[in-house]
Amino acid sequence: MTSGTAGAAASAWSRLWPLALPLAYAAHLAEEALGGFVPWMRTVGVAPTMDERRFLLLNAVFFSAVAAVAVAAVASGLRRPAPRLLAAAFGAALSMNGAIHLVASAATGTYSPGAWTGALLYLPLGYLLFASPGVDLAGAEKRTAWLAAVGIHVVVFLLARFGVPGLR
């Protein structure tokens, strides 16, 4: 790769990285659904009452949010702080999710459906998002994104574990 080609690729990445989030999410969701993530969560006790309907609802809502934020961030040219920060928060949440799948697999001695895409897509995406010089996030934005990602995971865990109020 020539330096001009590398520069063009870095420039494209710096403008378009949010679009990688819903693409990685779709691949991850396919691995979870086809790999039996819902029965796995019930078996290991993470979400003993989880069913396919709740799993699909939670993921439909979250995927829609990730896709909308990614499009808004790219459409704004990443100049508006809110879409850029939200995209970074979702990127951090996906990266964190990849790590959680690997830890869960190690802790239970079983395959946590989603571990492969977590390791091969989410973790590298998180690295590129937070370590790439082409992604212009200030230190405070990175910290805020990680804190938001923790919050997102707490909410998703509680909804997975205890259900969605009003949904039967």
PDB file of C-alpha atoms in Angstrom:
ATOM      1  CA  MET A   1       0.000   0.000   0.000  1.00  0.00           C
ATOM      2  CA  THR A   2       1.434   3.353  -0.974  1.00  0.00           C
ATOM      3  CA  SER A   3       1.481   6.233   1.468  1.00  0.00           C
ATOM      4  CA  GLY A   4      -1.162   8.015  -0.655  1.00  0.00           C
ATOM      5  CA  THR A   5      -3.437   4.981  -0.509  1.00  0.00           C
ATOM      6  CA  ALA A   6      -2.831   4.613   3.219  1.00  0.00           C
ATOM      7  CA  GLY A   7      -3.626   8.286   3.726  1.00  0.00           C
ATOM      8  CA  ALA A   8      -6.855   7.977   1.743  1.00  0.00           C
ATOM      9  CA  ALA A   9      -7.870   4.910   3.757  1.00  0.00           C
ATOM     10  CA  ALA A  10      -7.128   6.712   7.034  1.00  0.00           C
ATOM     11  CA  SER A  11      -9.111   9.719   5.847  1.00  0.00           C
ATOM     12  CA  ALA A  12     -12.089   7.541   4.888  1.00  0.00           C
ATOM     13  CA  TRP A  13     -11.903   5.735   8.248  1.00  0.00           C
ATOM     14  CA  SER A  14     -11.835   9.049  10.133  1.00  0.00           C
ATOM     15  CA  ARG A  15     -15.086  10.088   8.394  1.00  0.00           C
ATOM     16  CA  LEU A  16     -16.944   6.796   8.113  1.00  0.00           C
ATOM     17  CA  TRP A  17     -16.028   4.766  11.228  1.00  0.00           C
ATOM     18  CA  PRO A  18     -19.520   5.044  12.765  1.00  0.00           C
ATOM     19  CA  LEU A  19     -20.931   2.979   9.878  1.00  0.00           C
ATOM     20  CA  ALA A  20     -18.821   0.020  11.041  1.00  0.00           C
ATOM     21  CA  LEU A  21     -20.866  -0.127  14.261  1.00  0.00           C
ATOM     22  CA  PRO A  22     -24.214  -1.379  12.869  1.00  0.00           C
ATOM     23  CA  LEU A  23     -22.411  -3.702  10.440  1.00  0.00           C
ATOM     24  CA  ALA A  24     -20.457  -5.337  13.272  1.00  0.00           C
ATOM     25  CA  TYR A  25     -23.608  -5.411  15.413  1.00  0.00           C
ATOM     26  CA  ALA A  26     -25.549  -7.254  12.675  1.00  0.00           C
ATOM     27  CA  ALA A  27     -22.828  -9.906  12.377  1.00  0.00           C
ATOM     28  CA  HIS A  28     -22.672 -10.270  16.167  1.00  0.00           C
ATOM     29  CA  LEU A  29     -26.447 -10.560  16.484  1.00  0.00           C
ATOM     30  CA  ALA A  30     -26.473 -13.283  13.826  1.00  0.00           C
ATOM     31  CA  GLU A  31     -23.850 -15.244  15.782  1.00  0.00           C
ATOM     32  CA  GLU A  32     -25.826 -14.852  19.010  1.00  0.00           C
ATOM     33  CA  ALA A  33     -29.158 -15.835  17.454  1.00  0.00           C
ATOM     34  CA  LEU A  34     -27.839 -18.765  15.421  1.00  0.00           C
ATOM     35  CA  GLY A  35     -25.523 -19.902  18.214  1.00  0.00           C
ATOM     36  CA  GLY A  36     -28.249 -20.188  20.855  1.00  0.00           C
ATOM     37  CA  PHE A  37     -27.433 -17.205  23.051  1.00  0.00           C
ATOM     38  CA  VAL A  38     -30.893 -17.125  24.678  1.00  0.00           C
ATOM     39  CA  PRO A  39     -30.755 -20.753  25.893  1.00  0.00           C
ATOM     40  CA  TRP A  40     -27.126 -20.202  26.940  1.00  0.00           C
ATOM     41  CA  MET A  41     -28.134 -17.202  29.098  1.00  0.00           C
ATOM     42  CA  ARG A  42     -30.852 -19.269  30.762  1.00  0.00           C
ATOM     43  CA  THR A  43     -28.521 -22.246  31.291  1.00  0.00           C
ATOM     44  CA  VAL A  44     -25.720 -20.268  32.937  1.00  0.00           C
ATOM     45  CA  GLY A  45     -28.166 -18.192  34.989  1.00  0.00           C
ATOM     46  CA  VAL A  46     -27.377 -14.780  33.511  1.00  0.00           C
ATOM     47  CA  ALA A  47     -30.987 -14.254  32.437  1.00  0.00           C
ATOM     48  CA  PRO A  48     -33.055 -17.221  33.638  1.00  0.00           C
ATOM     49  CA  THR A  49     -36.327 -15.822  32.271  1.00  0.00           C
ATOM     50  CA  MET A  50     -34.996 -14.553  28.934  1.00  0.00           C
ATOM     51  CA  ASP A  51     -36.998 -15.608  25.903  1.00  0.00           C
ATOM     52  CA  GLU A  52     -36.539 -15.118  22.161  1.00  0.00           C
ATOM     53  CA  ARG A  53     -39.152 -12.366  22.011  1.00  0.00           C
ATOM     54  CA  ARG A  54     -37.443 -10.199  24.644  1.00  0.00           C
ATOM     55  CA  PHE A  55     -34.032 -10.881  23.103  1.00  0.00           C
ATOM     56  CA  LEU A  56     -35.249  -9.755  19.681  1.00  0.00           C
ATOM     57  CA  LEU A  57     -37.043  -6.700  21.099  1.00  0.00           C
ATOM     58  CA  LEU A  58     -34.013  -5.514  23.066  1.00  0.00           C
ATOM     59  CA  ASN A  59     -31.741  -6.020  20.089  1.00  0.00           C
ATOM     60  CA  ALA A  60     -34.156  -4.368  17.644  1.00  0.00           C
ATOM     61  CA  VAL A  61     -34.306  -1.265  19.842  1.00  0.00           C
ATOM     62  CA  PHE A  62     -30.559  -1.143  20.448  1.00  0.00           C
ATOM     63  CA  PHE A  63     -29.659  -1.898  16.813  1.00  0.00           C
ATOM     64  CA  SER A  64     -31.998   0.865  15.637  1.00  0.00           C
ATOM     65  CA  ALA A  65     -30.344   3.307  18.026  1.00  0.00           C
ATOM     66  CA  VAL A  66     -26.833   2.302  16.916  1.00  0.00           C
ATOM     67  CA  ALA A  67     -27.750   2.596  13.224  1.00  0.00           C
ATOM     68  CA  ALA A  68     -29.506   5.963  13.666  1.00  0.00           C
ATOM     69  CA  VAL A  69     -26.601   7.415  15.634  1.00  0.00           C
ATOM     70  CA  ALA A  70     -24.071   6.100  13.093  1.00  0.00           C
ATOM     71  CA  VAL A  71     -25.937   7.718  10.205  1.00  0.00           C
ATOM     72  CA  ALA A  72     -26.391  10.987  12.139  1.00  0.00           C
ATOM     73  CA  ALA A  73     -22.705  11.074  13.048  1.00  0.00           C
ATOM     74  CA  VAL A  74     -21.579  10.528   9.452  1.00  0.00           C
ATOM     75  CA  ALA A  75     -24.191  12.948   8.066  1.00  0.00           C
ATOM     76  CA  SER A  76     -22.907  15.669  10.398  1.00  0.00           C
ATOM     77  CA  GLY A  77     -19.373  15.020   9.209  1.00  0.00           C
ATOM     78  CA  LEU A  78     -18.563  14.137  12.837  1.00  0.00           C
ATOM     79  CA  ARG A  79     -18.482  17.866  13.569  1.00  0.00           C
ATOM     80  CA  ARG A  80     -21.456  17.859  15.926  1.00  0.00           C
ATOM     81  CA  PRO A  81     -20.406  16.673  19.373  1.00  0.00           C
ATOM     82  CA  ALA A  82     -23.601  14.818  20.329  1.00  0.00           C
ATOM     83  CA  PRO A  83     -23.717  12.315  17.434  1.00  0.00           C
ATOM     84  CA  ARG A  84     -19.937  11.832  17.579  1.00  0.00           C
ATOM     85  CA  LEU A  85     -20.040  11.167  21.330  1.00  0.00           C
ATOM     86  CA  LEU A  86     -23.044   8.845  21.057  1.00  0.00           C
ATOM     87  CA  ALA A  87     -21.326   6.898  18.272  1.00  0.00           C
ATOM     88  CA  ALA A  88     -18.217   6.615  20.452  1.00  0.00           C
ATOM     89  CA  ALA A  89     -20.351   5.455  23.406  1.00  0.00           C
ATOM     90  CA  PHE A  90     -22.016   2.765  21.296  1.00  0.00           C
ATOM     91  CA  GLY A  91     -18.606   1.749  19.942  1.00  0.00           C
ATOM     92  CA  ALA A  92     -17.307   1.442  23.496  1.00  0.00           C
ATOM     93  CA  ALA A  93     -20.401  -0.570  24.480  1.00  0.00           C
ATOM     94  CA  LEU A  94     -19.876  -2.991  21.598  1.00  0.00           C
ATOM     95  CA  SER A  95     -16.197  -3.371  22.485  1.00  0.00           C
ATOM     96  CA  MET A  96     -17.133  -3.980  26.119  1.00  0.00           C
ATOM     97  CA  ASN A  97     -19.712  -6.542  25.000  1.00  0.00           C
ATOM     98  CA  GLY A  98     -17.024  -8.419  23.082  1.00  0.00           C
ATOM     99  CA  ALA A  99     -14.850  -8.575  26.193  1.00  0.00           C
ATOM    100  CA  ILE A 100     -17.812  -9.716  28.312  1.00  0.00           C
ATOM    101  CA  HIS A 101     -18.478 -12.632  25.935  1.00  0.00           C
ATOM    102  CA  LEU A 102     -14.860 -13.768  26.239  1.00  0.00           C
ATOM    103  CA  VAL A 103     -14.860 -13.453  30.032  1.00  0.00           C
ATOM    104  CA  ALA A 104     -18.193 -15.300  30.225  1.00  0.00           C
ATOM    105  CA  SER A 105     -16.832 -18.123  28.067  1.00  0.00           C
ATOM    106  CA  ALA A 106     -13.764 -18.435  30.284  1.00  0.00           C
ATOM    107  CA  ALA A 107     -15.753 -18.192  33.525  1.00  0.00           C
ATOM    108  CA  THR A 108     -18.323 -20.821  32.543  1.00  0.00           C
ATOM    109  CA  GLY A 109     -16.049 -23.080  30.519  1.00  0.00           C
ATOM    110  CA  THR A 110     -18.599 -22.914  27.713  1.00  0.00           C
ATOM    111  CA  TYR A 111     -18.953 -21.121  24.405  1.00  0.00           C
ATOM    112  CA  SER A 112     -20.856 -17.871  24.881  1.00  0.00           C
ATOM    113  CA  PRO A 113     -22.594 -17.321  21.530  1.00  0.00           C
ATOM    114  CA  GLY A 114     -21.209 -14.016  20.312  1.00  0.00           C
ATOM    115  CA  ALA A 115     -17.654 -14.666  21.494  1.00  0.00           C
ATOM    116  CA  TRP A 116     -16.229 -15.040  17.983  1.00  0.00           C
ATOM    117  CA  THR A 117     -17.590 -11.768  16.610  1.00  0.00           C
ATOM    118  CA  GLY A 118     -16.825 -10.169  19.956  1.00  0.00           C
ATOM    119  CA  ALA A 119     -13.177 -11.143  19.594  1.00  0.00           C
ATOM    120  CA  LEU A 120     -12.803 -10.668  15.843  1.00  0.00           C
ATOM    121  CA  LEU A 121     -14.979  -7.581  15.270  1.00  0.00           C
ATOM    122  CA  TYR A 122     -15.907  -5.759  18.474  1.00  0.00           C
ATOM    123  CA  LEU A 123     -12.524  -5.713  20.184  1.00  0.00           C
ATOM    124  CA  PRO A 124     -10.564  -4.591  17.092  1.00  0.00           C
ATOM    125  CA  LEU A 125     -13.261  -2.004  16.357  1.00  0.00           C
ATOM    126  CA  GLY A 126     -12.916  -0.672  19.894  1.00  0.00           C
ATOM    127  CA  TYR A 127      -9.163  -0.501  19.487  1.00  0.00           C
ATOM    128  CA  LEU A 128      -9.464   1.367  16.181  1.00  0.00           C
ATOM    129  CA  LEU A 129     -12.060   3.680  17.641  1.00  0.00           C
ATOM    130  CA  PHE A 130     -10.088   4.674  20.704  1.00  0.00           C
ATOM    131  CA  ALA A 131      -6.477   4.262  19.601  1.00  0.00           C
ATOM    132  CA  SER A 132      -6.560   5.298  15.956  1.00  0.00           C
ATOM    133  CA  PRO A 133      -5.104   8.736  15.280  1.00  0.00           C
ATOM    134  CA  GLY A 134      -7.676   9.085  12.489  1.00  0.00           C
ATOM    135  CA  VAL A 135     -10.538   9.213  14.994  1.00  0.00           C
ATOM    136  CA  ASP A 136     -10.560  12.633  16.567  1.00  0.00           C
ATOM    137  CA  LEU A 137     -11.877  12.075  20.093  1.00  0.00           C
ATOM    138  CA  ALA A 138     -10.576  14.181  22.952  1.00  0.00           C
ATOM    139  CA  GLY A 139      -9.638  12.528  26.235  1.00  0.00           C
ATOM    140  CA  ALA A 140     -12.803  13.769  27.939  1.00  0.00           C
ATOM    141  CA  GLU A 141     -14.914  12.379  25.082  1.00  0.00           C
ATOM    142  CA  LYS A 142     -13.241   8.990  25.426  1.00  0.00           C
ATOM    143  CA  ARG A 143     -13.870   8.899  29.178  1.00  0.00           C
ATOM    144  CA  THR A 144     -17.483   9.981  28.721  1.00  0.00           C
ATOM    145  CA  ALA A 145     -17.981   7.348  26.012  1.00  0.00           C
ATOM    146  CA  TRP A 146     -16.674   4.584  28.294  1.00  0.00           C
ATOM    147  CA  LEU A 147     -18.840   5.756  31.208  1.00  0.00           C
ATOM    148  CA  ALA A 148     -21.873   5.827  28.917  1.00  0.00           C
ATOM    149  CA  ALA A 149     -20.973   2.325  27.701  1.00  0.00           C
ATOM    150  CA  VAL A 150     -20.995   1.060  31.289  1.00  0.00           C
ATOM    151  CA  GLY A 151     -24.414   2.668  31.756  1.00  0.00           C
ATOM    152  CA  ILE A 152     -25.704   1.076  28.557  1.00  0.00           C
ATOM    153  CA  HIS A 153     -24.525  -2.338  29.761  1.00  0.00           C
ATOM    154  CA  VAL A 154     -26.137  -1.934  33.164  1.00  0.00           C
ATOM    155  CA  VAL A 155     -29.481  -1.053  31.555  1.00  0.00           C
ATOM    156  CA  VAL A 156     -29.265  -3.899  29.020  1.00  0.00           C
ATOM    157  CA  PHE A 157     -28.289  -6.393  31.750  1.00  0.00           C
ATOM    158  CA  LEU A 158     -31.201  -5.331  33.962  1.00  0.00           C
ATOM    159  CA  LEU A 159     -33.666  -5.576  31.067  1.00  0.00           C
ATOM    160  CA  ALA A 160     -32.266  -8.977  30.067  1.00  0.00           C
ATOM    161  CA  ARG A 161     -32.252 -10.292  33.608  1.00  0.00           C
ATOM    162  CA  PHE A 162     -35.539  -8.916  34.913  1.00  0.00           C
ATOM    163  CA  GLY A 163     -37.559  -8.182  31.801  1.00  0.00           C
ATOM    164  CA  VAL A 164     -39.035  -5.186  30.101  1.00  0.00           C
ATOM    165  CA  PRO A 165     -41.727  -3.473  32.189  1.00  0.00           C
ATOM    166  CA  GLY A 166     -45.133  -3.967  30.586  1.00  0.00           C
ATOM    167  CA  LEU A 167     -43.939  -6.655  28.167  1.00  0.00           C
ATOM    168  CA  ARG A 168     -45.188 -10.177  28.691  1.00  0.00           C
TER     169      ARG A 168
END
